[in-house]
JSON list of N, CA and C in Angstrom, two decimals:
[
{"chain": "A", "resi": 24, "resn": "PHE", "atom": "N", "xyz": [0.94, -1.29, 0.05]},
{"chain": "A", "resi": 24, "resn": "PHE", "atom": "CA", "xyz": [0.00, -0.06, -0.11]},
{"chain": "A", "resi": 24, "resn": "PHE", "atom": "C", "xyz": [1.00, 1.25, 0.01]},
{"chain": "A", "resi": 25, "resn": "ARG", "atom": "N", "xyz": [0.59, 2.03, -0.79]},
{"chain": "A", "resi": 25, "resn": "ARG", "atom": "CA", "xyz": [1.45, 3.32, -1.00]},
{"chain": "A", "resi": 25, "resn": "ARG", "atom": "C", "xyz": [0.41, 4.53, -0.46]},
{"chain": "A", "resi": 26, "resn": "LYS", "atom": "N", "xyz": [1.06, 5.26, 0.68]},
{"chain": "A", "resi": 26, "resn": "LYS", "atom": "CA", "xyz": [0.30, 6.21, 1.26]},
{"chain": "A", "resi": 26, "resn": "LYS", "atom": "C", "xyz": [0.55, 7.51, 0.53]},
{"chain": "A", "resi": 27, "resn": "ASP", "atom": "N", "xyz": [1.47, 7.64, -0.45]},
{"chain": "A", "resi": 27, "resn": "ASP", "atom": "CA", "xyz": [1.63, 9.02, -1.15]},
{"chain": "A", "resi": 27, "resn": "ASP", "atom": "C", "xyz": [0.64, 9.11, -2.46]},
{"chain": "A", "resi": 28, "resn": "LEU", "atom": "N", "xyz": [-0.16, 7.92, -2.83]},
{"chain": "A", "resi": 28, "resn": "LEU", "atom": "CA", "xyz": [-1.19, 7.85, -3.71]},
{"chain": "A", "resi": 28, "resn": "LEU", "atom": "C", "xyz": [-2.42, 8.33, -3.24]},
{"chain": "A", "resi": 29, "resn": "LYS", "atom": "N", "xyz": [-2.92, 9.55, -3.80]},
{"chain": "A", "resi": 29, "resn": "LYS", "atom": "CA", "xyz": [-4.15, 9.96, -3.14]},
{"chain": "A", "resi": 29, "resn": "LYS", "atom": "C", "xyz": [-5.15, 9.64, -4.32]},
{"chain": "A", "resi": 30, "resn": "VAL", "atom": "N", "xyz": [-6.10, 8.62, -4.00]},
{"chain": "A", "resi": 30, "resn": "VAL", "atom": "CA", "xyz": [-7.17, 8.32, -4.84]},
{"chain": "A", "resi": 30, "resn": "VAL", "atom": "C", "xyz": [-8.51, 8.96, -4.65]},
{"chain": "A", "resi": 31, "resn": "GLY", "atom": "N", "xyz": [-9.11, 9.66, -5.64]},
{"chain": "A", "resi": 31, "resn": "GLY", "atom": "CA", "xyz": [-10.41, 10.23, -5.23]},
{"chain": "A", "resi": 31, "resn": "GLY", "atom": "C", "xyz": [-11.63, 9.11, -5.44]},
{"chain": "A", "resi": 32, "resn": "PRO", "atom": "N", "xyz": [-12.53, 9.58, -5.36]},
{"chain": "A", "resi": 32, "resn": "PRO", "atom": "CA", "xyz": [-13.83, 8.60, -5.65]},
{"chain": "A", "resi": 32, "resn": "PRO", "atom": "C", "xyz": [-13.55, 8.18, -7.16]},
{"chain": "A", "resi": 33, "resn": "ALA", "atom": "N", "xyz": [-14.06, 6.81, -7.33]},
{"chain": "A", "resi": 33, "resn": "ALA", "atom": "CA", "xyz": [-13.95, 6.17, -8.55]},
{"chain": "A", "resi": 33, "resn": "ALA", "atom": "C", "xyz": [-14.91, 6.82, -9.48]},
{"chain": "A", "resi": 34, "resn": "ARG", "atom": "N", "xyz": [-14.58, 7.34, -10.84]},
{"chain": "A", "resi": 34, "resn": "ARG", "atom": "CA", "xyz": [-15.42, 7.79, -11.56]},
{"chain": "A", "resi": 34, "resn": "ARG", "atom": "C", "xyz": [-15.90, 6.65, -12.77]},
{"chain": "A", "resi": 35, "resn": "ARG", "atom": "N", "xyz": [-14.79, 6.01, -13.14]},
{"chain": "A", "resi": 35, "resn": "ARG", "atom": "CA", "xyz": [-14.95, 4.77, -14.07]},
{"chain": "A", "resi": 35, "resn": "ARG", "atom": "C", "xyz": [-14.16, 3.60, -13.48]},
{"chain": "A", "resi": 36, "resn": "LEU", "atom": "N", "xyz": [-14.63, 2.54, -13.71]},
{"chain": "A", "resi": 36, "resn": "LEU", "atom": "CA", "xyz": [-13.96, 1.26, -13.35]},
{"chain": "A", "resi": 36, "resn": "LEU", "atom": "C", "xyz": [-13.67, 0.42, -14.35]},
{"chain": "A", "resi": 37, "resn": "GLY", "atom": "N", "xyz": [-12.42, -0.34, -14.45]},
{"chain": "A", "resi": 37, "resn": "GLY", "atom": "CA", "xyz": [-12.32, -1.46, -15.30]},
{"chain": "A", "resi": 37, "resn": "GLY", "atom": "C", "xyz": [-11.78, -2.60, -14.28]},
{"chain": "A", "resi": 38, "resn": "GLY", "atom": "N", "xyz": [-11.42, -3.69, -14.76]},
{"chain": "A", "resi": 38, "resn": "GLY", "atom": "CA", "xyz": [-11.24, -4.91, -13.89]},
{"chain": "A", "resi": 38, "resn": "GLY", "atom": "C", "xyz": [-9.92, -4.59, -13.17]},
{"chain": "A", "resi": 39, "resn": "ASN", "atom": "N", "xyz": [-8.84, -4.06, -13.85]},
{"chain": "A", "resi": 39, "resn": "ASN", "atom": "CA", "xyz": [-7.66, -3.78, -13.18]},
{"chain": "A", "resi": 39, "resn": "ASN", "atom": "C", "xyz": [-7.02, -2.23, -12.98]},
{"chain": "A", "resi": 40, "resn": "PHE", "atom": "N", "xyz": [-8.06, -1.51, -13.31]},
{"chain": "A", "resi": 40, "resn": "PHE", "atom": "CA", "xyz": [-7.74, -0.07, -13.19]},
{"chain": "A", "resi": 40, "resn": "PHE", "atom": "C", "xyz": [-9.01, 0.72, -12.88]},
{"chain": "A", "resi": 41, "resn": "LEU", "atom": "N", "xyz": [-8.84, 2.28, -12.62]},
{"chain": "A", "resi": 41, "resn": "LEU", "atom": "CA", "xyz": [-9.80, 3.02, -12.46]},
{"chain": "A", "resi": 41, "resn": "LEU", "atom": "C", "xyz": [-9.31, 4.38, -12.57]},
{"chain": "A", "resi": 42, "resn": "ILE", "atom": "N", "xyz": [-10.43, 5.27, -13.04]},
{"chain": "A", "resi": 42, "resn": "ILE", "atom": "CA", "xyz": [-10.17, 6.69, -13.20]},
{"chain": "A", "resi": 42, "resn": "ILE", "atom": "C", "xyz": [-11.00, 7.20, -12.20]},
{"chain": "A", "resi": 43, "resn": "ASP", "atom": "N", "xyz": [-10.19, 8.25, -11.43]},
{"chain": "A", "resi": 43, "resn": "ASP", "atom": "CA", "xyz": [-10.88, 8.70, -10.26]},
{"chain": "A", "resi": 43, "resn": "ASP", "atom": "C", "xyz": [-11.61, 10.17, -10.69]},
{"chain": "A", "resi": 44, "resn": "SER", "atom": "N", "xyz": [-12.24, 10.64, -9.67]},
{"chain": "A", "resi": 44, "resn": "SER", "atom": "CA", "xyz": [-12.87, 11.98, -9.82]},
{"chain": "A", "resi": 44, "resn": "SER", "atom": "C", "xyz": [-11.98, 13.17, -10.13]},
{"chain": "A", "resi": 45, "resn": "SER", "atom": "N", "xyz": [-10.57, 13.04, -10.11]},
{"chain": "A", "resi": 45, "resn": "SER", "atom": "CA", "xyz": [-9.83, 14.06, -10.57]},
{"chain": "A", "resi": 45, "resn": "SER", "atom": "C", "xyz": [-9.22, 13.68, -11.79]},
{"chain": "A", "resi": 46, "resn": "ASN", "atom": "N", "xyz": [-9.81, 12.69, -12.59]},
{"chain": "A", "resi": 46, "resn": "ASN", "atom": "CA", "xyz": [-9.43, 12.21, -13.90]},
{"chain": "A", "resi": 46, "resn": "ASN", "atom": "C", "xyz": [-8.05, 11.69, -14.00]},
{"chain": "A", "resi": 47, "resn": "LYS", "atom": "N", "xyz": [-7.75, 10.99, -12.85]},
{"chain": "A", "resi": 47, "resn": "LYS", "atom": "CA", "xyz": [-6.13, 10.45, -12.76]},
{"chain": "A", "resi": 47, "resn": "LYS", "atom": "C", "xyz": [-6.39, 8.94, -12.86]},
{"chain": "A", "resi": 48, "resn": "LEU", "atom": "N", "xyz": [-5.50, 8.33, -13.59]},
{"chain": "A", "resi": 48, "resn": "LEU", "atom": "CA", "xyz": [-5.63, 6.83, -13.88]},
{"chain": "A", "resi": 48, "resn": "LEU", "atom": "C", "xyz": [-4.80, 6.08, -12.87]},
{"chain": "A", "resi": 49, "resn": "PHE", "atom": "N", "xyz": [-5.32, 5.13, -12.14]},
{"chain": "A", "resi": 49, "resn": "PHE", "atom": "CA", "xyz": [-4.71, 4.22, -11.20]},
{"chain": "A", "resi": 49, "resn": "PHE", "atom": "C", "xyz": [-5.04, 2.82, -11.74]},
{"chain": "A", "resi": 50, "resn": "THR", "atom": "N", "xyz": [-3.90, 1.94, -11.65]},
{"chain": "A", "resi": 50, "resn": "THR", "atom": "CA", "xyz": [-3.84, 0.62, -12.35]},
{"chain": "A", "resi": 50, "resn": "THR", "atom": "C", "xyz": [-3.58, -0.19, -10.78]},
{"chain": "A", "resi": 51, "resn": "VAL", "atom": "N", "xyz": [-3.93, -1.62, -10.96]},
{"chain": "A", "resi": 51, "resn": "VAL", "atom": "CA", "xyz": [-3.55, -2.44, -9.85]},
{"chain": "A", "resi": 51, "resn": "VAL", "atom": "C", "xyz": [-3.01, -3.60, -10.59]},
{"chain": "A", "resi": 52, "resn": "SER", "atom": "N", "xyz": [-1.77, -4.02, -10.02]},
{"chain": "A", "resi": 52, "resn": "SER", "atom": "CA", "xyz": [-1.17, -5.20, -10.59]},
{"chain": "A", "resi": 52, "resn": "SER", "atom": "C", "xyz": [-1.67, -6.51, -9.97]},
{"chain": "A", "resi": 53, "resn": "GLU", "atom": "N", "xyz": [-1.21, -7.64, -10.72]},
{"chain": "A", "resi": 53, "resn": "GLU", "atom": "CA", "xyz": [-1.87, -9.00, -10.19]},
{"chain": "A", "resi": 53, "resn": "GLU", "atom": "C", "xyz": [-1.45, -9.27, -8.96]},
{"chain": "A", "resi": 54, "resn": "ASP", "atom": "N", "xyz": [-0.31, -8.59, -8.29]},
{"chain": "A", "resi": 54, "resn": "ASP", "atom": "CA", "xyz": [0.17, -8.75, -7.00]},
{"chain": "A", "resi": 54, "resn": "ASP", "atom": "C", "xyz": [-0.60, -7.70, -6.17]},
{"chain": "A", "resi": 55, "resn": "GLY", "atom": "N", "xyz": [-1.42, -7.01, -6.64]},
{"chain": "A", "resi": 55, "resn": "GLY", "atom": "CA", "xyz": [-2.16, -5.95, -5.75]},
{"chain": "A", "resi": 55, "resn": "GLY", "atom": "C", "xyz": [-1.67, -4.64, -5.30]},
{"chain": "A", "resi": 56, "resn": "VAL", "atom": "N", "xyz": [-0.55, -4.44, -6.34]},
{"chain": "A", "resi": 56, "resn": "VAL", "atom": "CA", "xyz": [0.26, -3.02, -6.30]},
{"chain": "A", "resi": 56, "resn": "VAL", "atom": "C", "xyz": [-0.55, -1.87, -6.86]},
{"chain": "A", "resi": 57, "resn": "LEU", "atom": "N", "xyz": [-1.10, -1.01, -6.21]},
{"chain": "A", "resi": 57, "resn": "LEU", "atom": "CA", "xyz": [-1.60, 0.18, -6.79]},
{"chain": "A", "resi": 57, "resn": "LEU", "atom": "C", "xyz": [-0.58, 1.10, -7.37]},
{"chain": "A", "resi": 58, "resn": "ALA", "atom": "N", "xyz": [-0.80, 1.69, -8.46]},
{"chain": "A", "resi": 58, "resn": "ALA", "atom": "CA", "xyz": [0.01, 2.54, -9.17]},
{"chain": "A", "resi": 58, "resn": "ALA", "atom": "C", "xyz": [-0.64, 3.60, -10.06]},
{"chain": "A", "resi": 59, "resn": "ASN", "atom": "N", "xyz": [0.10, 4.75, -10.16]},
{"chain": "A", "resi": 59, "resn": "ASN", "atom": "CA", "xyz": [-0.31, 5.87, -10.87]},
{"chain": "A", "resi": 59, "resn": "ASN", "atom": "C", "xyz": [0.67, 5.66, -12.26]},
{"chain": "A", "resi": 60, "resn": "PRO", "atom": "N", "xyz": [0.41, 5.16, -13.26]},
{"chain": "A", "resi": 60, "resn": "PRO", "atom": "CA", "xyz": [1.37, 4.62, -14.33]},
{"chain": "A", "resi": 60, "resn": "PRO", "atom": "C", "xyz": [1.64, 5.81, -15.32]},
{"chain": "A", "resi": 61, "resn": "VAL", "atom": "N", "xyz": [2.65, 5.40, -15.88]},
{"chain": "A", "resi": 61, "resn": "VAL", "atom": "CA", "xyz": [3.07, 6.38, -16.97]},
{"chain": "A", "resi": 61, "resn": "VAL", "atom": "C", "xyz": [2.13, 6.04, -18.24]},
{"chain": "A", "resi": 62, "resn": "MET", "atom": "N", "xyz": [1.44, 7.27, -18.75]},
{"chain": "A", "resi": 62, "resn": "MET", "atom": "CA", "xyz": [0.38, 6.92, -19.69]},
{"chain": "A", "resi": 62, "resn": "MET", "atom": "C", "xyz": [1.10, 7.08, -21.10]},
{"chain": "A", "resi": 63, "resn": "PRO", "atom": "N", "xyz": [0.46, 6.24, -22.13]},
{"chain": "A", "resi": 63, "resn": "PRO", "atom": "CA", "xyz": [0.82, 6.54, -23.49]},
{"chain": "A", "resi": 63, "resn": "PRO", "atom": "C", "xyz": [0.63, 7.96, -23.87]},
{"chain": "A", "resi": 64, "resn": "VAL", "atom": "N", "xyz": [1.31, 8.63, -24.77]},
{"chain": "A", "resi": 64, "resn": "VAL", "atom": "CA", "xyz": [1.17, 10.12, -25.02]},
{"chain": "A", "resi": 64, "resn": "VAL", "atom": "C", "xyz": [-0.36, 10.34, -25.84]},
{"chain": "A", "resi": 65, "resn": "ASN", "atom": "N", "xyz": [-0.67, 9.20, -26.52]},
{"chain": "A", "resi": 65, "resn": "ASN", "atom": "CA", "xyz": [-2.08, 9.34, -26.93]},
{"chain": "A", "resi": 65, "resn": "ASN", "atom": "C", "xyz": [-3.22, 9.05, -26.19]},
{"chain": "A", "resi": 66, "resn": "LEU", "atom": "N", "xyz": [-3.00, 8.94, -24.96]},
{"chain": "A", "resi": 66, "resn": "LEU", "atom": "CA", "xyz": [-4.11, 8.50, -24.13]},
{"chain": "A", "resi": 66, "resn": "LEU", "atom": "C", "xyz": [-4.73, 9.72, -23.41]},
{"chain": "A", "resi": 67, "resn": "ASN", "atom": "N", "xyz": [-6.00, 10.21, -23.80]},
{"chain": "A", "resi": 67, "resn": "ASN", "atom": "CA", "xyz": [-6.40, 11.14, -23.19]},
{"chain": "A", "resi": 67, "resn": "ASN", "atom": "C", "xyz": [-7.68, 10.68, -22.38]},
{"chain": "A", "resi": 68, "resn": "LEU", "atom": "N", "xyz": [-7.69, 10.84, -21.14]},
{"chain": "A", "resi": 68, "resn": "LEU", "atom": "CA", "xyz": [-8.79, 10.07, -20.32]},
{"chain": "A", "resi": 68, "resn": "LEU", "atom": "C", "xyz": [-10.14, 10.70, -20.48]},
{"chain": "A", "resi": 69, "resn": "ASN", "atom": "N", "xyz": [-10.18, 11.91, -21.06]},
{"chain": "A", "resi": 69, "resn": "ASN", "atom": "CA", "xyz": [-11.51, 12.76, -21.25]},
{"chain": "A", "resi": 69, "resn": "ASN", "atom": "C", "xyz": [-12.11, 12.09, -22.50]},
{"chain": "A", "resi": 70, "resn": "ASN", "atom": "N", "xyz": [-11.35, 11.59, -23.28]},
{"chain": "A", "resi": 70, "resn": "ASN", "atom": "CA", "xyz": [-11.84, 10.90, -24.56]},
{"chain": "A", "resi": 70, "resn": "ASN", "atom": "C", "xyz": [-12.08, 9.43, -24.57]},
{"chain": "A", "resi": 71, "resn": "ILE", "atom": "N", "xyz": [-12.19, 8.82, -23.59]},
{"chain": "A", "resi": 71, "resn": "ILE", "atom": "CA", "xyz": [-12.45, 7.33, -23.28]},
{"chain": "A", "resi": 71, "resn": "ILE", "atom": "C", "xyz": [-14.10, 7.25, -23.49]},
{"chain": "A", "resi": 72, "resn": "SER", "atom": "N", "xyz": [-14.28, 6.17, -24.61]},
{"chain": "A", "resi": 72, "resn": "SER", "atom": "CA", "xyz": [-15.69, 5.91, -24.78]},
{"chain": "A", "resi": 72, "resn": "SER", "atom": "C", "xyz": [-16.13, 4.67, -24.11]},
{"chain": "A", "resi": 73, "resn": "LYS", "atom": "N", "xyz": [-15.23, 3.61, -24.17]},
{"chain": "A", "resi": 73, "resn": "LYS", "atom": "CA", "xyz": [-15.72, 2.51, -23.57]},
{"chain": "A", "resi": 73, "resn": "LYS", "atom": "C", "xyz": [-14.52, 1.82, -22.63]},
{"chain": "A", "resi": 74, "resn": "ILE", "atom": "N", "xyz": [-15.06, 1.10, -21.79]},
{"chain": "A", "resi": 74, "resn": "ILE", "atom": "CA", "xyz": [-13.99, 0.50, -20.82]},
{"chain": "A", "resi": 74, "resn": "ILE", "atom": "C", "xyz": [-14.33, -1.16, -20.59]},
{"chain": "A", "resi": 75, "resn": "GLY", "atom": "N", "xyz": [-13.14, -2.08, -20.58]},
{"chain": "A", "resi": 75, "resn": "GLY", "atom": "CA", "xyz": [-13.47, -3.39, -20.33]},
{"chain": "A", "resi": 75, "resn": "GLY", "atom": "C", "xyz": [-12.68, -3.78, -19.23]},
{"chain": "A", "resi": 76, "resn": "SER", "atom": "N", "xyz": [-12.44, -5.02, -18.85]},
{"chain": "A", "resi": 76, "resn": "SER", "atom": "CA", "xyz": [-11.96, -5.66, -17.77]},
{"chain": "A", "resi": 76, "resn": "SER", "atom": "C", "xyz": [-10.36, -5.07, -17.81]},
{"chain": "A", "resi": 77, "resn": "ASN", "atom": "N", "xyz": [-9.64, -5.08, -18.86]},
{"chain": "A", "resi": 77, "resn": "ASN", "atom": "CA", "xyz": [-8.17, -4.63, -18.78]},
{"chain": "A", "resi": 77, "resn": "ASN", "atom": "C", "xyz": [-8.00, -3.56, -20.02]},
{"chain": "A", "resi": 78, "resn": "TYR", "atom": "N", "xyz": [-8.85, -2.92, -20.51]},
{"chain": "A", "resi": 78, "resn": "TYR", "atom": "CA", "xyz": [-8.69, -2.17, -21.90]},
{"chain": "A", "resi": 78, "resn": "TYR", "atom": "C", "xyz": [-9.57, -0.85, -21.75]},
{"chain": "A", "resi": 79, "resn": "MET", "atom": "N", "xyz": [-9.30, 0.02, -22.66]},
{"chain": "A", "resi": 79, "resn": "MET", "atom": "CA", "xyz": [-10.22, 1.29, -22.77]},
{"chain": "A", "resi": 79, "resn": "MET", "atom": "C", "xyz": [-9.95, 1.63, -24.33]},
{"chain": "A", "resi": 80, "resn": "LEU", "atom": "N", "xyz": [-11.17, 2.02, -24.87]},
{"chain": "A", "resi": 80, "resn": "LEU", "atom": "CA", "xyz": [-11.16, 2.42, -26.12]},
{"chain": "A", "resi": 80, "resn": "LEU", "atom": "C", "xyz": [-11.49, 4.07, -26.13]},
{"chain": "A", "resi": 81, "resn": "ASP", "atom": "N", "xyz": [-11.00, 4.74, -26.96]},
{"chain": "A", "resi": 81, "resn": "ASP", "atom": "CA", "xyz": [-11.31, 6.31, -27.19]},
{"chain": "A", "resi": 81, "resn": "ASP", "atom": "C", "xyz": [-12.15, 6.55, -28.22]},
{"chain": "A", "resi": 82, "resn": "ASN", "atom": "N", "xyz": [-12.71, 7.71, -28.28]},
{"chain": "A", "resi": 82, "resn": "ASN", "atom": "CA", "xyz": [-13.54, 8.11, -29.47]},
{"chain": "A", "resi": 82, "resn": "ASN", "atom": "C", "xyz": [-13.06, 8.02, -30.93]},
{"chain": "A", "resi": 83, "resn": "ASP", "atom": "N", "xyz": [-11.65, 7.94, -30.88]},
{"chain": "A", "resi": 83, "resn": "ASP", "atom": "CA", "xyz": [-11.03, 7.85, -31.97]},
{"chain": "A", "resi": 83, "resn": "ASP", "atom": "C", "xyz": [-10.76, 6.28, -32.72]},
{"chain": "A", "resi": 84, "resn": "GLY", "atom": "N", "xyz": [-11.28, 5.48, -31.74]},
{"chain": "A", "resi": 84, "resn": "GLY", "atom": "CA", "xyz": [-10.91, 4.02, -31.99]},
{"chain": "A", "resi": 84, "resn": "GLY", "atom": "C", "xyz": [-9.65, 3.47, -31.52]},
{"chain": "A", "resi": 85, "resn": "LYS", "atom": "N", "xyz": [-8.94, 4.12, -30.61]},
{"chain": "A", "resi": 85, "resn": "LYS", "atom": "CA", "xyz": [-7.72, 3.71, -30.31]},
{"chain": "A", "resi": 85, "resn": "LYS", "atom": "C", "xyz": [-7.87, 2.84, -29.15]},
{"chain": "A", "resi": 86, "resn": "LEU", "atom": "N", "xyz": [-7.08, 1.78, -28.90]},
{"chain": "A", "resi": 86, "resn": "LEU", "atom": "CA", "xyz": [-7.07, 0.84, -27.90]},
{"chain": "A", "resi": 86, "resn": "LEU", "atom": "C", "xyz": [-5.87, 0.74, -26.91]},
{"chain": "A", "resi": 87, "resn": "PHE", "atom": "N", "xyz": [-6.26, 0.79, -25.74]},
{"chain": "A", "resi": 87, "resn": "PHE", "atom": "CA", "xyz": [-5.21, 1.00, -24.63]},
{"chain": "A", "resi": 87, "resn": "PHE", "atom": "C", "xyz": [-5.62, -0.16, -23.61]},
{"chain": "A", "resi": 88, "resn": "VAL", "atom": "N", "xyz": [-4.50, -0.94, -23.39]},
{"chain": "A", "resi": 88, "resn": "VAL", "atom": "CA", "xyz": [-4.62, -2.03, -22.61]},
{"chain": "A", "resi": 88, "resn": "VAL", "atom": "C", "xyz": [-3.90, -1.92, -21.16]},
{"chain": "A", "resi": 89, "resn": "VAL", "atom": "N", "xyz": [-4.28, -2.29, -19.89]},
{"chain": "A", "resi": 89, "resn": "VAL", "atom": "CA", "xyz": [-3.56, -2.52, -18.83]},
{"chain": "A", "resi": 89, "resn": "VAL", "atom": "C", "xyz": [-2.90, -3.74, -18.82]},
{"chain": "A", "resi": 90, "resn": "ASP", "atom": "N", "xyz": [-1.55, -4.23, -18.60]},
{"chain": "A", "resi": 90, "resn": "ASP", "atom": "CA", "xyz": [-1.07, -5.34, -18.32]},
{"chain": "A", "resi": 90, "resn": "ASP", "atom": "C", "xyz": [-1.14, -5.94, -16.97]},
{"chain": "A", "resi": 91, "resn": "LYS", "atom": "N", "xyz": [-0.72, -7.14, -16.75]},
{"chain": "A", "resi": 91, "resn": "LYS", "atom": "CA", "xyz": [-0.68, -7.77, -15.34]},
{"chain": "A", "resi": 91, "resn": "LYS", "atom": "C", "xyz": [0.33, -7.01, -14.41]},
{"chain": "A", "resi": 92, "resn": "ASN", "atom": "N", "xyz": [1.02, -6.25, -14.92]},
{"chain": "A", "resi": 92, "resn": "ASN", "atom": "CA", "xyz": [1.86, -5.57, -14.07]},
{"chain": "A", "resi": 92, "resn": "ASN", "atom": "C", "xyz": [1.50, -4.04, -13.68]},
{"chain": "A", "resi": 93, "resn": "GLY", "atom": "N", "xyz": [0.36, -3.65, -14.39]},
{"chain": "A", "resi": 93, "resn": "GLY", "atom": "CA", "xyz": [-0.23, -2.35, -14.18]},
{"chain": "A", "resi": 93, "resn": "GLY", "atom": "C", "xyz": [0.15, -1.43, -15.09]},
{"chain": "A", "resi": 94, "resn": "ASN", "atom": "N", "xyz": [1.00, -1.73, -16.13]},
{"chain": "A", "resi": 94, "resn": "ASN", "atom": "CA", "xyz": [1.36, -0.80, -17.05]},
{"chain": "A", "resi": 94, "resn": "ASN", "atom": "C", "xyz": [0.37, -0.63, -18.34]},
{"chain": "A", "resi": 95, "resn": "VAL", "atom": "N", "xyz": [0.43, 0.48, -18.98]},
{"chain": "A", "resi": 95, "resn": "VAL", "atom": "CA", "xyz": [-0.46, 0.84, -19.73]},
{"chain": "A", "resi": 95, "resn": "VAL", "atom": "C", "xyz": [0.09, 0.91, -21.35]},
{"chain": "A", "resi": 96, "resn": "PHE", "atom": "N", "xyz": [-0.60, 0.25, -22.13]},
{"chain": "A", "resi": 96, "resn": "PHE", "atom": "CA", "xyz": [0.22, 0.44, -23.53]},
{"chain": "A", "resi": 96, "resn": "PHE", "atom": "C", "xyz": [-1.01, 0.74, -24.62]},
{"chain": "A", "resi": 97, "resn": "GLU", "atom": "N", "xyz": [-0.61, 1.35, -25.61]},
{"chain": "A", "resi": 97, "resn": "GLU", "atom": "CA", "xyz": [-1.43, 1.59, -26.84]},
{"chain": "A", "resi": 97, "resn": "GLU", "atom": "C", "xyz": [-1.27, 0.38, -27.69]},
{"chain": "A", "resi": 98, "resn": "ARG", "atom": "N", "xyz": [-2.37, -0.33, -28.34]},
{"chain": "A", "resi": 98, "resn": "ARG", "atom": "CA", "xyz": [-2.20, -1.35, -29.16]},
{"chain": "A", "resi": 98, "resn": "ARG", "atom": "C", "xyz": [-2.94, -1.13, -30.48]},
{"chain": "A", "resi": 99, "resn": "SER", "atom": "N", "xyz": [-2.15, -1.50, -31.66]},
{"chain": "A", "resi": 99, "resn": "SER", "atom": "CA", "xyz": [-2.84, -1.08, -33.03]},
{"chain": "A", "resi": 99, "resn": "SER", "atom": "C", "xyz": [-3.65, -2.25, -33.33]},
{"chain": "A", "resi": 100, "resn": "VAL", "atom": "N", "xyz": [-4.83, -1.81, -34.02]},
{"chain": "A", "resi": 100, "resn": "VAL", "atom": "CA", "xyz": [-5.95, -2.74, -34.34]},
{"chain": "A", "resi": 100, "resn": "VAL", "atom": "C", "xyz": [-6.11, -2.39, -35.91]},
{"chain": "A", "resi": 101, "resn": "ASN", "atom": "N", "xyz": [-5.74, -2.85, -36.80]},
{"chain": "A", "resi": 101, "resn": "ASN", "atom": "CA", "xyz": [-5.82, -2.34, -38.19]},
{"chain": "A", "resi": 101, "resn": "ASN", "atom": "C", "xyz": [-6.83, -3.08, -38.73]},
{"chain": "A", "resi": 102, "resn": "SER", "atom": "N", "xyz": [-7.19, -4.16, -38.35]},
{"chain": "A", "resi": 102, "resn": "SER", "atom": "CA", "xyz": [-8.27, -5.05, -39.08]},
{"chain": "A", "resi": 102, "resn": "SER", "atom": "C", "xyz": [-9.70, -4.68, -38.79]},
{"chain": "A", "resi": 103, "resn": "HIS", "atom": "N", "xyz": [-10.06, -3.84, -37.73]},
{"chain": "A", "resi": 103, "resn": "HIS", "atom": "CA", "xyz": [-11.30, -3.53, -37.21]},
{"chain": "A", "resi": 103, "resn": "HIS", "atom": "C", "xyz": [-11.45, -1.93, -37.04]},
{"chain": "A", "resi": 104, "resn": "ASP", "atom": "N", "xyz": [-12.59, -1.42, -37.22]},
{"chain": "A", "resi": 104, "resn": "ASP", "atom": "CA", "xyz": [-12.83, -0.17, -36.69]},
{"chain": "A", "resi": 104, "resn": "ASP", "atom": "C", "xyz": [-13.56, -0.13, -35.28]},
{"chain": "A", "resi": 105, "resn": "LEU", "atom": "N", "xyz": [-12.76, 0.22, -34.22]},
{"chain": "A", "resi": 105, "resn": "LEU", "atom": "CA", "xyz": [-13.23, -0.05, -33.02]},
{"chain": "A", "resi": 105, "resn": "LEU", "atom": "C", "xyz": [-14.11, 1.19, -32.47]},
{"chain": "A", "resi": 106, "resn": "ARG", "atom": "N", "xyz": [-14.22, 2.07, -33.54]},
{"chain": "A", "resi": 106, "resn": "ARG", "atom": "CA", "xyz": [-15.08, 3.54, -33.10]},
{"chain": "A", "resi": 106, "resn": "ARG", "atom": "C", "xyz": [-16.44, 3.18, -32.71]},
{"chain": "A", "resi": 107, "resn": "ASN", "atom": "N", "xyz": [-17.04, 2.17, -33.26]},
{"chain": "A", "resi": 107, "resn": "ASN", "atom": "CA", "xyz": [-18.45, 1.80, -33.13]},
{"chain": "A", "resi": 107, "resn": "ASN", "atom": "C", "xyz": [-18.61, 0.63, -32.08]}
]
């Protein structure tokens, strides 16, 4: 448990991450470690349209995944249009 992380009330929840009321992203690793990870440059939390257990989709169809260590990555999906 990290006392230096100040998490506000959850605004949006995924399986291993949350976005709090201050629009900060927090992830939880498979070991239960809470982190405020480095986010990909293209990730704008205000632009998130859909959330799954370990992924987020934005309005532009960009896919962001949270791995088992709590790291966030953008993944390319060229075979499908994820905007709908």
